[in-house]
Tab-separated table of C-alpha atoms and ligand atoms in Angstrom:
chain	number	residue	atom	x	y	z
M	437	UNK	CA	-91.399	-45.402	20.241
M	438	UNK	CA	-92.358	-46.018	16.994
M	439	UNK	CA	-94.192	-42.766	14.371
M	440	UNK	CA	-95.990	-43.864	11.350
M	441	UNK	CA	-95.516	-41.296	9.218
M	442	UNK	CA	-96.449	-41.992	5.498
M	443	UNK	CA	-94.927	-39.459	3.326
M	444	UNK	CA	-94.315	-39.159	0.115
M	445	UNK	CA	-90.259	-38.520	-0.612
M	446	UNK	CA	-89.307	-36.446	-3.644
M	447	UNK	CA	-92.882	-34.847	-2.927
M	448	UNK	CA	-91.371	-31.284	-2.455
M	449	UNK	CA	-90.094	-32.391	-6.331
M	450	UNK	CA	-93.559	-33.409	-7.361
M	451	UNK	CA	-95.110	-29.980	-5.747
M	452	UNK	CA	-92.670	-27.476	-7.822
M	453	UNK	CA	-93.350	-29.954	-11.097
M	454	UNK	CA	-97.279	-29.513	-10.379
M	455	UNK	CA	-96.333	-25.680	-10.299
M	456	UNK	CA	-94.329	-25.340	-13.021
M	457	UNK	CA	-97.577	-27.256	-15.299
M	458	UNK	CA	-99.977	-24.881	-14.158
M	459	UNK	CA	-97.859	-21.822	-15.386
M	460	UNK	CA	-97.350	-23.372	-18.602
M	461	UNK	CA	-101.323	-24.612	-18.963
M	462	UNK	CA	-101.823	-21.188	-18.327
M	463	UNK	CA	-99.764	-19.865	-20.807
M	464	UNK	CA	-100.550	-23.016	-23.356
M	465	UNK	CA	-97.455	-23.788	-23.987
M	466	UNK	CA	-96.569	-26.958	-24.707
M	467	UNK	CA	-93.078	-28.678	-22.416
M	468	UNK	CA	-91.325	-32.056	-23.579
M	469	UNK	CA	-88.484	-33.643	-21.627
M	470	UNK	CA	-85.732	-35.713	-23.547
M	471	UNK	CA	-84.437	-38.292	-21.853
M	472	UNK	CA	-81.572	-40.892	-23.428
M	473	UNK	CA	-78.447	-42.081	-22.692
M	474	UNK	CA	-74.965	-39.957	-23.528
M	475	UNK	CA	-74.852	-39.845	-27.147
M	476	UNK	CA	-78.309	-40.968	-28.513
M	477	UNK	CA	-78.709	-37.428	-30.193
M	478	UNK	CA	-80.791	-35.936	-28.374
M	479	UNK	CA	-79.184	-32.358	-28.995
M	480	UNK	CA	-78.746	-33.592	-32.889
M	481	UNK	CA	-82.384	-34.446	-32.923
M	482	UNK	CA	-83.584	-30.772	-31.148
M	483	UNK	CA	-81.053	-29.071	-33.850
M	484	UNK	CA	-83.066	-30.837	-36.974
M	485	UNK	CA	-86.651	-30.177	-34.563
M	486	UNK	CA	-85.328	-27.123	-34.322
M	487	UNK	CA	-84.736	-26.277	-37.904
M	488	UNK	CA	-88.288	-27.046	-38.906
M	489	UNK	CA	-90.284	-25.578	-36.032
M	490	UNK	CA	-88.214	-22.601	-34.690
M	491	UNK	CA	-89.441	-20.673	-38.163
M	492	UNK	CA	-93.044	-21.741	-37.529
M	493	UNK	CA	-93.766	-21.625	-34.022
M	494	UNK	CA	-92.040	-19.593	-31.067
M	495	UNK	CA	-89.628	-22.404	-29.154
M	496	UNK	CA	-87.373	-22.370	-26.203
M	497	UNK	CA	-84.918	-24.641	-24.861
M	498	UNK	CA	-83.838	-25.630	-21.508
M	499	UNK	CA	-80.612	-27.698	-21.516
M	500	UNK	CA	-79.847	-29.900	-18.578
M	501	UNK	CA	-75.832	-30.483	-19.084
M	502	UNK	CA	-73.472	-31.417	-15.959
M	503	UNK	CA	-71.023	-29.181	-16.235
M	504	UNK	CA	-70.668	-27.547	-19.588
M	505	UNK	CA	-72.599	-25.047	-22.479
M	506	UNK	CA	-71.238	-27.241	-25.462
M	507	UNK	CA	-75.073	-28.484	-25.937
M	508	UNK	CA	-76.456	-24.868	-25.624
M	509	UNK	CA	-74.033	-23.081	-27.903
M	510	UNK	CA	-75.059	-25.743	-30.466
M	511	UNK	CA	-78.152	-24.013	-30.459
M	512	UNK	CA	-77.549	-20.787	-30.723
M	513	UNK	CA	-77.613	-20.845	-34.151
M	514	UNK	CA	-82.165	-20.949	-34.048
M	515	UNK	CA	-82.054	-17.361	-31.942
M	516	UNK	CA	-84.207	-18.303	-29.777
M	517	UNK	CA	-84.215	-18.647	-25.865
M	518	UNK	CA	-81.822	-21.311	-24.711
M	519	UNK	CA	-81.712	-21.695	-20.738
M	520	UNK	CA	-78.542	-23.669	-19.613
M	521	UNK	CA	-78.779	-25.660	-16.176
M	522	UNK	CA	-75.721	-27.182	-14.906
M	523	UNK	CA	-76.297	-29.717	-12.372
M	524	UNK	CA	-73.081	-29.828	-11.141
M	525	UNK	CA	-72.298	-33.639	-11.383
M	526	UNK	CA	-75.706	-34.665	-10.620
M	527	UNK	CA	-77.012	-36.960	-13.338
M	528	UNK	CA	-80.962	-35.478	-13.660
M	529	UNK	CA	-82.712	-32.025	-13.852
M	530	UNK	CA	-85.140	-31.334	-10.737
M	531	UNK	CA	-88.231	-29.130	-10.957
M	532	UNK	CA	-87.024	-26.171	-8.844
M	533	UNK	CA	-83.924	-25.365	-11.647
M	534	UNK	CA	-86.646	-26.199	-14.500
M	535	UNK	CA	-89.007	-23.386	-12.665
M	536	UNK	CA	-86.283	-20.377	-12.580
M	537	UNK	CA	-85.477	-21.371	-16.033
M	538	UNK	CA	-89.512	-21.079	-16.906
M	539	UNK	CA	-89.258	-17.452	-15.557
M	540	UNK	CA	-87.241	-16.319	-17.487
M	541	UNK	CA	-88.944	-16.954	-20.524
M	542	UNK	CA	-91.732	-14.780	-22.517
M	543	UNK	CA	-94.472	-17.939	-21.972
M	544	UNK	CA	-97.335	-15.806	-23.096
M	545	UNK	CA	-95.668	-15.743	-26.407
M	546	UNK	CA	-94.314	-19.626	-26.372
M	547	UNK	CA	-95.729	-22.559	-27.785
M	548	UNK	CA	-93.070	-25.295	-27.596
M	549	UNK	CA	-90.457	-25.831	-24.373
M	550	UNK	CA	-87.873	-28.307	-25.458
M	551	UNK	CA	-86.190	-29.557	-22.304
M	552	UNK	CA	-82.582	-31.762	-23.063
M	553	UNK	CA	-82.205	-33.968	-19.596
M	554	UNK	CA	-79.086	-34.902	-18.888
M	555	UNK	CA	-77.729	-38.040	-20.628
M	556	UNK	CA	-79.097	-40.958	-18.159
M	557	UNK	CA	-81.554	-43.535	-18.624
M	558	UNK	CA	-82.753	-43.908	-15.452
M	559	UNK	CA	-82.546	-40.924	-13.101
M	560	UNK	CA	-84.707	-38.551	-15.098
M	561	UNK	CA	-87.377	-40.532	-15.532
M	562	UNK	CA	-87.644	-40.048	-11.638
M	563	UNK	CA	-88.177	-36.557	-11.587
M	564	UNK	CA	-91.127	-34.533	-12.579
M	565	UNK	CA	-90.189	-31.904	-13.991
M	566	UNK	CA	-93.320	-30.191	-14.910
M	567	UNK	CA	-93.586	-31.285	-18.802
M	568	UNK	CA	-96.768	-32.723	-20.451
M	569	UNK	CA	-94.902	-35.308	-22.289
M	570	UNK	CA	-91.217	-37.277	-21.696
M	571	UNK	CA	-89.443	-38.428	-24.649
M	572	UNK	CA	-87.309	-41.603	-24.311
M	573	UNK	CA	-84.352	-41.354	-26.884
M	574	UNK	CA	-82.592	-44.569	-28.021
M	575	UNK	CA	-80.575	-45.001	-30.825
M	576	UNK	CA	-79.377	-47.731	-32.882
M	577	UNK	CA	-75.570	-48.243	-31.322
M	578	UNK	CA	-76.846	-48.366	-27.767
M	579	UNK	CA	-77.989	-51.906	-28.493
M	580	UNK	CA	-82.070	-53.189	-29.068
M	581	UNK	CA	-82.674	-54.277	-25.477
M	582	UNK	CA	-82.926	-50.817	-24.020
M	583	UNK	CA	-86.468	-50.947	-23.364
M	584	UNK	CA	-86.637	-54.013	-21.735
M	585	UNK	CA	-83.571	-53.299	-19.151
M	586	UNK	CA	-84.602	-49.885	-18.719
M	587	UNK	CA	-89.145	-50.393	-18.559
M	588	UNK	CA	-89.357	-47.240	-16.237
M	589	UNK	CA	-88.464	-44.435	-18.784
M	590	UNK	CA	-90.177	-46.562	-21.717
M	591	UNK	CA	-93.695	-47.098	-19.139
M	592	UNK	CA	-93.213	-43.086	-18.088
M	593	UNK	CA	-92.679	-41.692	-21.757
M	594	UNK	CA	-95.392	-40.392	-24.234
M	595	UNK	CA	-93.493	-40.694	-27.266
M	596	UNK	CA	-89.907	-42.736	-28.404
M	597	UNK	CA	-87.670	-42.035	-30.811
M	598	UNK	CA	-85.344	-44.394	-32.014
M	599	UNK	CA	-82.409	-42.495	-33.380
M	600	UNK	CA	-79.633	-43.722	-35.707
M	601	UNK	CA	-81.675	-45.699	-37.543
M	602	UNK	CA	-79.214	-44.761	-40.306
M	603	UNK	CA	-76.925	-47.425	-38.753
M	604	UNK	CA	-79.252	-50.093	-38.808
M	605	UNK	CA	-77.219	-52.037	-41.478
M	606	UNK	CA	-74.377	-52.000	-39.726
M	607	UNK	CA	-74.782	-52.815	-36.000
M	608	UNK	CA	-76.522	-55.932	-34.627
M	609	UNK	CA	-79.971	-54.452	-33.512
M	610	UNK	CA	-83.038	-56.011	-34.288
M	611	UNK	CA	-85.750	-53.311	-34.677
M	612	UNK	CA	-88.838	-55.996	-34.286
M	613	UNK	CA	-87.582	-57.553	-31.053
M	614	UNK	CA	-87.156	-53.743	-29.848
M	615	UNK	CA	-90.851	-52.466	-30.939
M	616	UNK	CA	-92.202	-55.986	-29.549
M	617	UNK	CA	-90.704	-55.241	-25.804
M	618	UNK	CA	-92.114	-51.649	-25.715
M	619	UNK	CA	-95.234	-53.301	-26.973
M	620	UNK	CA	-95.423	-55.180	-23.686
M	621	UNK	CA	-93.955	-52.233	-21.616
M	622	UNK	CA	-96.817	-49.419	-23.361
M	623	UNK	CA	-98.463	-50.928	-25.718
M	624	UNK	CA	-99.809	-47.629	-27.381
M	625	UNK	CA	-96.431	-45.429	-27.372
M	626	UNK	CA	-95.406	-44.141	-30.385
M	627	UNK	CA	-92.243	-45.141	-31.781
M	628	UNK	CA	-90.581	-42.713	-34.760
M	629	UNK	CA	-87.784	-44.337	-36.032
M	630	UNK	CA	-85.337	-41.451	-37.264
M	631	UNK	CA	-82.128	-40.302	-38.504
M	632	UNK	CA	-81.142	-36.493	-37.377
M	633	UNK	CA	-77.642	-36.998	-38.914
M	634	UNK	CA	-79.238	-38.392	-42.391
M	635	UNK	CA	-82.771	-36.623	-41.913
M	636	UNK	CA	-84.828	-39.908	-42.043
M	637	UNK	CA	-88.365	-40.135	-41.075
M	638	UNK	CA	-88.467	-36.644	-39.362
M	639	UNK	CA	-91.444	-35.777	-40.695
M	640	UNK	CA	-93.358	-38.175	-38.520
M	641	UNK	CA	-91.951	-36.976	-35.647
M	642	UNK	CA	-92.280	-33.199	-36.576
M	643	UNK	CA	-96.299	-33.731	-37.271
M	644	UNK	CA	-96.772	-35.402	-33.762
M	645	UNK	CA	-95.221	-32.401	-32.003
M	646	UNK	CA	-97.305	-30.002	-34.232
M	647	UNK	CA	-100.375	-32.221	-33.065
M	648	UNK	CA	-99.343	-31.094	-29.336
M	649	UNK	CA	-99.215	-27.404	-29.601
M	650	UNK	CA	-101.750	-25.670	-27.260
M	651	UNK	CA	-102.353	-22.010	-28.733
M	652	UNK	CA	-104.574	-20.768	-30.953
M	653	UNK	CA	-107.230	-24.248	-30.381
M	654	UNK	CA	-104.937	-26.130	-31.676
M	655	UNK	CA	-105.715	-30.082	-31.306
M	656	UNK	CA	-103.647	-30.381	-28.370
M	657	UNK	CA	-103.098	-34.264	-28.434
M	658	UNK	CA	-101.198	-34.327	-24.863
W	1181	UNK	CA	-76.984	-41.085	-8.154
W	1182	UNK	CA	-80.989	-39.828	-8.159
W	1183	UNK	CA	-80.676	-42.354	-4.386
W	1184	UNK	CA	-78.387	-39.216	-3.083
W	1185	UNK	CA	-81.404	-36.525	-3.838
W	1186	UNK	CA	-84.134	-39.219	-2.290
W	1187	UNK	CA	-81.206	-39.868	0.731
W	1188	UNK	CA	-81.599	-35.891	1.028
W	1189	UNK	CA	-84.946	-35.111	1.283
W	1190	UNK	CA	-86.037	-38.664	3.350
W	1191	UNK	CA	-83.054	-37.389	5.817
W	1192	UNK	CA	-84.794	-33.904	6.009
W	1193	UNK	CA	-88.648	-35.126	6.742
W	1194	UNK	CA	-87.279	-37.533	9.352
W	1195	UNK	CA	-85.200	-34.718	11.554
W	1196	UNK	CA	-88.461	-32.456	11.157
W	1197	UNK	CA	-90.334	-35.910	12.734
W	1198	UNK	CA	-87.575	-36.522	14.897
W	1199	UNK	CA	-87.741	-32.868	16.280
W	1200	UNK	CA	-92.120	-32.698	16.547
W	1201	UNK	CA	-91.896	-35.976	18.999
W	1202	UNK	CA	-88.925	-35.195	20.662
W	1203	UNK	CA	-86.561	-37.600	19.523
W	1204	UNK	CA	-83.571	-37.858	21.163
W	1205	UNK	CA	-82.046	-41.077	18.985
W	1206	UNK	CA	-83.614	-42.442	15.898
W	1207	UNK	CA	-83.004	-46.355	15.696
W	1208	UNK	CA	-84.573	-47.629	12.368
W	1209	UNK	CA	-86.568	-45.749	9.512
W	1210	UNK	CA	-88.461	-47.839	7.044
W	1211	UNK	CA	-89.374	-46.942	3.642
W	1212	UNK	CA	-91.644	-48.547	0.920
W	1213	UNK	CA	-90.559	-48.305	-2.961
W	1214	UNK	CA	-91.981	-48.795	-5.747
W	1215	UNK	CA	-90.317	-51.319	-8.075
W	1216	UNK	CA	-90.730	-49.018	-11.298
W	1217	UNK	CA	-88.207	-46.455	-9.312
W	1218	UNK	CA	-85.400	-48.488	-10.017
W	1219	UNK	CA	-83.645	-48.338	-6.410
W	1220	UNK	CA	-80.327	-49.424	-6.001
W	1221	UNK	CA	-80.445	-50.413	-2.387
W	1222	UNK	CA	-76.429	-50.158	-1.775
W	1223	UNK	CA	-76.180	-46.567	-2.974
W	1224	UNK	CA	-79.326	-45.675	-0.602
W	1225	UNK	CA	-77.989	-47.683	2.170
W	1226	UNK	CA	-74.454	-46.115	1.350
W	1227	UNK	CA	-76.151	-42.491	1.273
W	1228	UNK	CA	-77.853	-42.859	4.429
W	1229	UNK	CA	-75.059	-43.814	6.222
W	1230	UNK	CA	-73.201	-40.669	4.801
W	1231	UNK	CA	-75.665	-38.287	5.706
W	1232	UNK	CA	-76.299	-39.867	9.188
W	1233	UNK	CA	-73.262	-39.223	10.301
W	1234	UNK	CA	-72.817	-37.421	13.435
W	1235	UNK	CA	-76.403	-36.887	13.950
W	1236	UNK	CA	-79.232	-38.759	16.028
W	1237	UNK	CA	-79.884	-40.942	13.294
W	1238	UNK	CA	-75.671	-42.404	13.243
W	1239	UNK	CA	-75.929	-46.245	12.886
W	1240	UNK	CA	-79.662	-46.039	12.493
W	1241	UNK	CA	-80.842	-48.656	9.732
W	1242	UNK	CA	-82.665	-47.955	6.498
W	1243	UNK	CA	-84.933	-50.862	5.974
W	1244	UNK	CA	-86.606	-50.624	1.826
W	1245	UNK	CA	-89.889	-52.689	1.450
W	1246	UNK	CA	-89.535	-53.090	-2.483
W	1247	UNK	CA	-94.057	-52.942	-3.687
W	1248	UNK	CA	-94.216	-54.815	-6.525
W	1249	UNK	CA	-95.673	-53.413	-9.726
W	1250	UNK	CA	-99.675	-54.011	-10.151
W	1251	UNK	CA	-101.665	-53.151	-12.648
W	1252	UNK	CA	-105.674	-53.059	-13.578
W	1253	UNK	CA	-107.155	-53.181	-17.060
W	1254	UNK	CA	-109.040	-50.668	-18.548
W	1255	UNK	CA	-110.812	-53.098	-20.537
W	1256	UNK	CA	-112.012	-55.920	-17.904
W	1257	UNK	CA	-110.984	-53.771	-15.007
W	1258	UNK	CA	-109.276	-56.740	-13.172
W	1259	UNK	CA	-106.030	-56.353	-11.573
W	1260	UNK	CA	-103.073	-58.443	-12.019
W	1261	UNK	CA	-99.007	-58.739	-11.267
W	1262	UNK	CA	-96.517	-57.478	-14.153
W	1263	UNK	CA	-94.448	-60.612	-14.886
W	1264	UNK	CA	-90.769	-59.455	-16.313
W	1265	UNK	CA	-91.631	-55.928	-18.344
W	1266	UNK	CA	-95.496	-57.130	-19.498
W	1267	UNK	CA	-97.443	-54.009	-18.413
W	1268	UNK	CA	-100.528	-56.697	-20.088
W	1269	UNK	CA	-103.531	-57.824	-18.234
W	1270	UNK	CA	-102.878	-61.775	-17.175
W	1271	UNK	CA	-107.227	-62.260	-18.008
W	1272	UNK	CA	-107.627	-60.926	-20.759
W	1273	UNK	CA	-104.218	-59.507	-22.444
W	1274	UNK	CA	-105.128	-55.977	-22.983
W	1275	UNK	CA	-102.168	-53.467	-23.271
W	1276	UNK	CA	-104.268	-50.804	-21.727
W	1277	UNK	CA	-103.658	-50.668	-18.130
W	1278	UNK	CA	-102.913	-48.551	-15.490
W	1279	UNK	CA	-100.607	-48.699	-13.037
W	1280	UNK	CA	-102.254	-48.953	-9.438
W	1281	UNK	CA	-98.723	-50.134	-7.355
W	1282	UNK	CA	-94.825	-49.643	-8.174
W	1283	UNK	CA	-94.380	-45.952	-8.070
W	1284	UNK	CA	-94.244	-45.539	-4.583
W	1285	UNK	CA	-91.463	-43.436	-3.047
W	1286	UNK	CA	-92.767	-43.465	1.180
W	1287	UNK	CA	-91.322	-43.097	4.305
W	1288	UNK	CA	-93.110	-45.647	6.041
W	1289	UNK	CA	-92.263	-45.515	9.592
W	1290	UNK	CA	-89.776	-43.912	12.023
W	1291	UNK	CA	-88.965	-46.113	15.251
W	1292	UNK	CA	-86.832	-44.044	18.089
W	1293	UNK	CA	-86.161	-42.885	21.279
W	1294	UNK	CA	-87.496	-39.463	22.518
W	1295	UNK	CA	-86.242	-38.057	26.025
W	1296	UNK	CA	-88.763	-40.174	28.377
W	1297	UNK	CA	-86.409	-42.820	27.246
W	1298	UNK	CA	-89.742	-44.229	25.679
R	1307	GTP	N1	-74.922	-42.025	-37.644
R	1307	GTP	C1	-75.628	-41.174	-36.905
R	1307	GTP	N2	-75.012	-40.425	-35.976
R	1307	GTP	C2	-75.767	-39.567	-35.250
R	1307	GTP	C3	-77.158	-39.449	-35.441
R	1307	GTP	N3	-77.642	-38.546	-34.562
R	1307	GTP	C4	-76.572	-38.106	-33.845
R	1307	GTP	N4	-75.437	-38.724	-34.264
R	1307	GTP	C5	-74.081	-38.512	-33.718
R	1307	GTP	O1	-74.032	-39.019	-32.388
R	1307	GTP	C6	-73.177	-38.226	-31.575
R	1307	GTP	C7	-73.888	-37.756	-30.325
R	1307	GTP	O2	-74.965	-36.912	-30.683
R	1307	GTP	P1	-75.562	-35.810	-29.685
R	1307	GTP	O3	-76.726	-35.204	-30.382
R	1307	GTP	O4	-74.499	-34.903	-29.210
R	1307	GTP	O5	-76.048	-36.730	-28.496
R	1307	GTP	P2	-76.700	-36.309	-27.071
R	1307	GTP	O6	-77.721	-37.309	-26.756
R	1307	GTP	O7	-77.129	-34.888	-27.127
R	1307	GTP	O8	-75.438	-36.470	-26.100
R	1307	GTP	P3	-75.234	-35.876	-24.616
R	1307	GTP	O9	-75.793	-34.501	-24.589
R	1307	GTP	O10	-73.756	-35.907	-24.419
R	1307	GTP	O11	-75.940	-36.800	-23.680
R	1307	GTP	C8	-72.718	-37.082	-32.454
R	1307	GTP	O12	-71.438	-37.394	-32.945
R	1307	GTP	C9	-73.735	-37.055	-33.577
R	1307	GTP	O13	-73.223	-36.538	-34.761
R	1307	GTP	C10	-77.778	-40.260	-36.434
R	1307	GTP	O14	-78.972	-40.210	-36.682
R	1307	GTP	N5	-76.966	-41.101	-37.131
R	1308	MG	MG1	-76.664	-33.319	-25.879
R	1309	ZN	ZN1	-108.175	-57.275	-18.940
């Protein structure tokens, strides 16, 4: 016999991510997901964020990391809430681990989540986790045709950073062919092009997450 | 490795369909994916046949319709294909689209045998 059936798969992940945006629209607090490859700074980047924002605003961090807490203890330095989630060789966070992290957190009094996925291009991108923006991290050394092998997490993210732009110089990477391909795979995402080790351009960056906070009628851009 | 967690939960909805229509053997379950979810069809083939093992879906095949991506313009509202990574309408070559096909993730269909021998 044959059963049409018609069901989503990964919708039991899509349910808990729907869940986990409703507690945090009721809270206002604004959740971003960074997604890059191993080693395109995306801790380095949340330690400079970090240092401008944890002062101002009241921030939290969930860190996705296989197996260790080198990427949390980093940030311990900011005293605020980090909430580590190993995933145990898997290569993405899911929504049910992002949701026990969300409880324990004070979200009445938090404005920015910063979530760190684990190091994959291509995984994450698949899984909802509940945030109101993804940010696809690329940097410099990785090579300029990111975005054009890897459309899915360029198409799915709100805003890009290209990191290591301090290394431009140095490695083959043209920065015109890279814009032009994310042109053609979202033609209206922003792309910062930064330096967290040498604090270029941060500013940018900085000022469009301050344009996304949701407390206190703030503009609330995403 | 995300083709393990989809292997998981696809393997768990079809037992539950299995079991409602009395299933005694499952022969063939076919799913539809998106091309935007980047599918690598031998780690989902080699998943299934892990997690098959030893149950009434053993030897069973996984057959993946791959839906091309589609698009429509915001701007003239017509639809059209996205050639290579151009999310741009082919009429008139707006970059403001939305995406109305490629993001699928569906089990499709479920073909078996329940106890009638049916
Ligand atoms: N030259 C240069 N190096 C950088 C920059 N940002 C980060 N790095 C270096 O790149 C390396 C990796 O940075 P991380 O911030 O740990 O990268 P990550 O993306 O968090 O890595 P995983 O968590 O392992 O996936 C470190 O040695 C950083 O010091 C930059 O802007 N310029
Ligand atoms: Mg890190
Ligand atoms: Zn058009």
């Amino acid at each position: 016999m044959e059963i049409k059936i018609i069901k989503k798969i990964l919708g039991s992940n899509e349910k808990k991510a729907a869940e986990n945006r409703r507690l945090l629209d009721t809270h206002k607090v604004f959740m971003i997901n960074l997604i890059g490859s191993p080693g395109a700074g995306k801790t380095s980047m949340l330690e400079k964020t970090l240092g401008q924002l944890a002062g101002k605003y009241s921030c939290a961090v969930i860190e996705g990391d296989i197996a260790t807490d080198r990427d949390a203890r980093r940030l311990q330095k900011y005293n605020i809430p980090v909430a580590l989630i190993n995933t145990d060789g898997a290569c993405h966070l899911e929504a049910v681990s992002v949701a026990e992290a969300l409880a324990g957190f004070n979200l009445p009094e938090t404005d920015f989540i910063f979530i760190e996925n684990v190091g994959n291009l291509v995984c994450p991108a698949e899984f909802d986790l509940g945030e109101h923006a993804k940010c696809a991290v690329a940097s410099v050394p990785e090579g300029d045709d990111k975005p054009a092998k890897y459309p899915g997490l360029f198409r799915a993210a709100s805003v890009c950073l290209l990191n290591k732009i301090d290394l431009a110089p140095y490695v083959k990477f043209d920065v015109a062919k890279f814009l032009a391909d994310i042109k053609n795979i979202k033609s209206d995402l922003p792309v910062f092009q930064v330096s967290a080790a040498g604090n270029i351009n941060l500013d940018e960056w900085i000022e469009w997450l301050e344009k996304c906070v949701k407390k206190n009628n703030a503009t609330g851009q995403i | 490795m995300h083709e393990f967690s989809i292997i998981t939960e696809l393997f768990k909805i079809m037992e539950e369909t299995a079991h409602a229509h009395n299933l005694v053997k499952v022969e063939s379950v076919i799913i539809h994916a998106g091309a935007l979810r980047q599918i690598h069809k031998a780690a989902l083939l080699a998943a299934w046949q892990e997690i098959t093992q030893s149950t009434i879906a053993e030897n069973s095949t996984l057959e993946l319709t791959v839906l091309p991506a589609r698009i429509r313009c915001l701007n003239c509202r017509k639809e059209s294909g996205v050639e290579d990574i151009c999310f741009v309408c082919g009429f008139c070559s707006s970059g403001e689209v939305e995406v109305i096909q490629g993001n699928e993730l569906i089990l499709h269909t479920i073909r078996g045998e329940n106890s009638h021998g049916d």
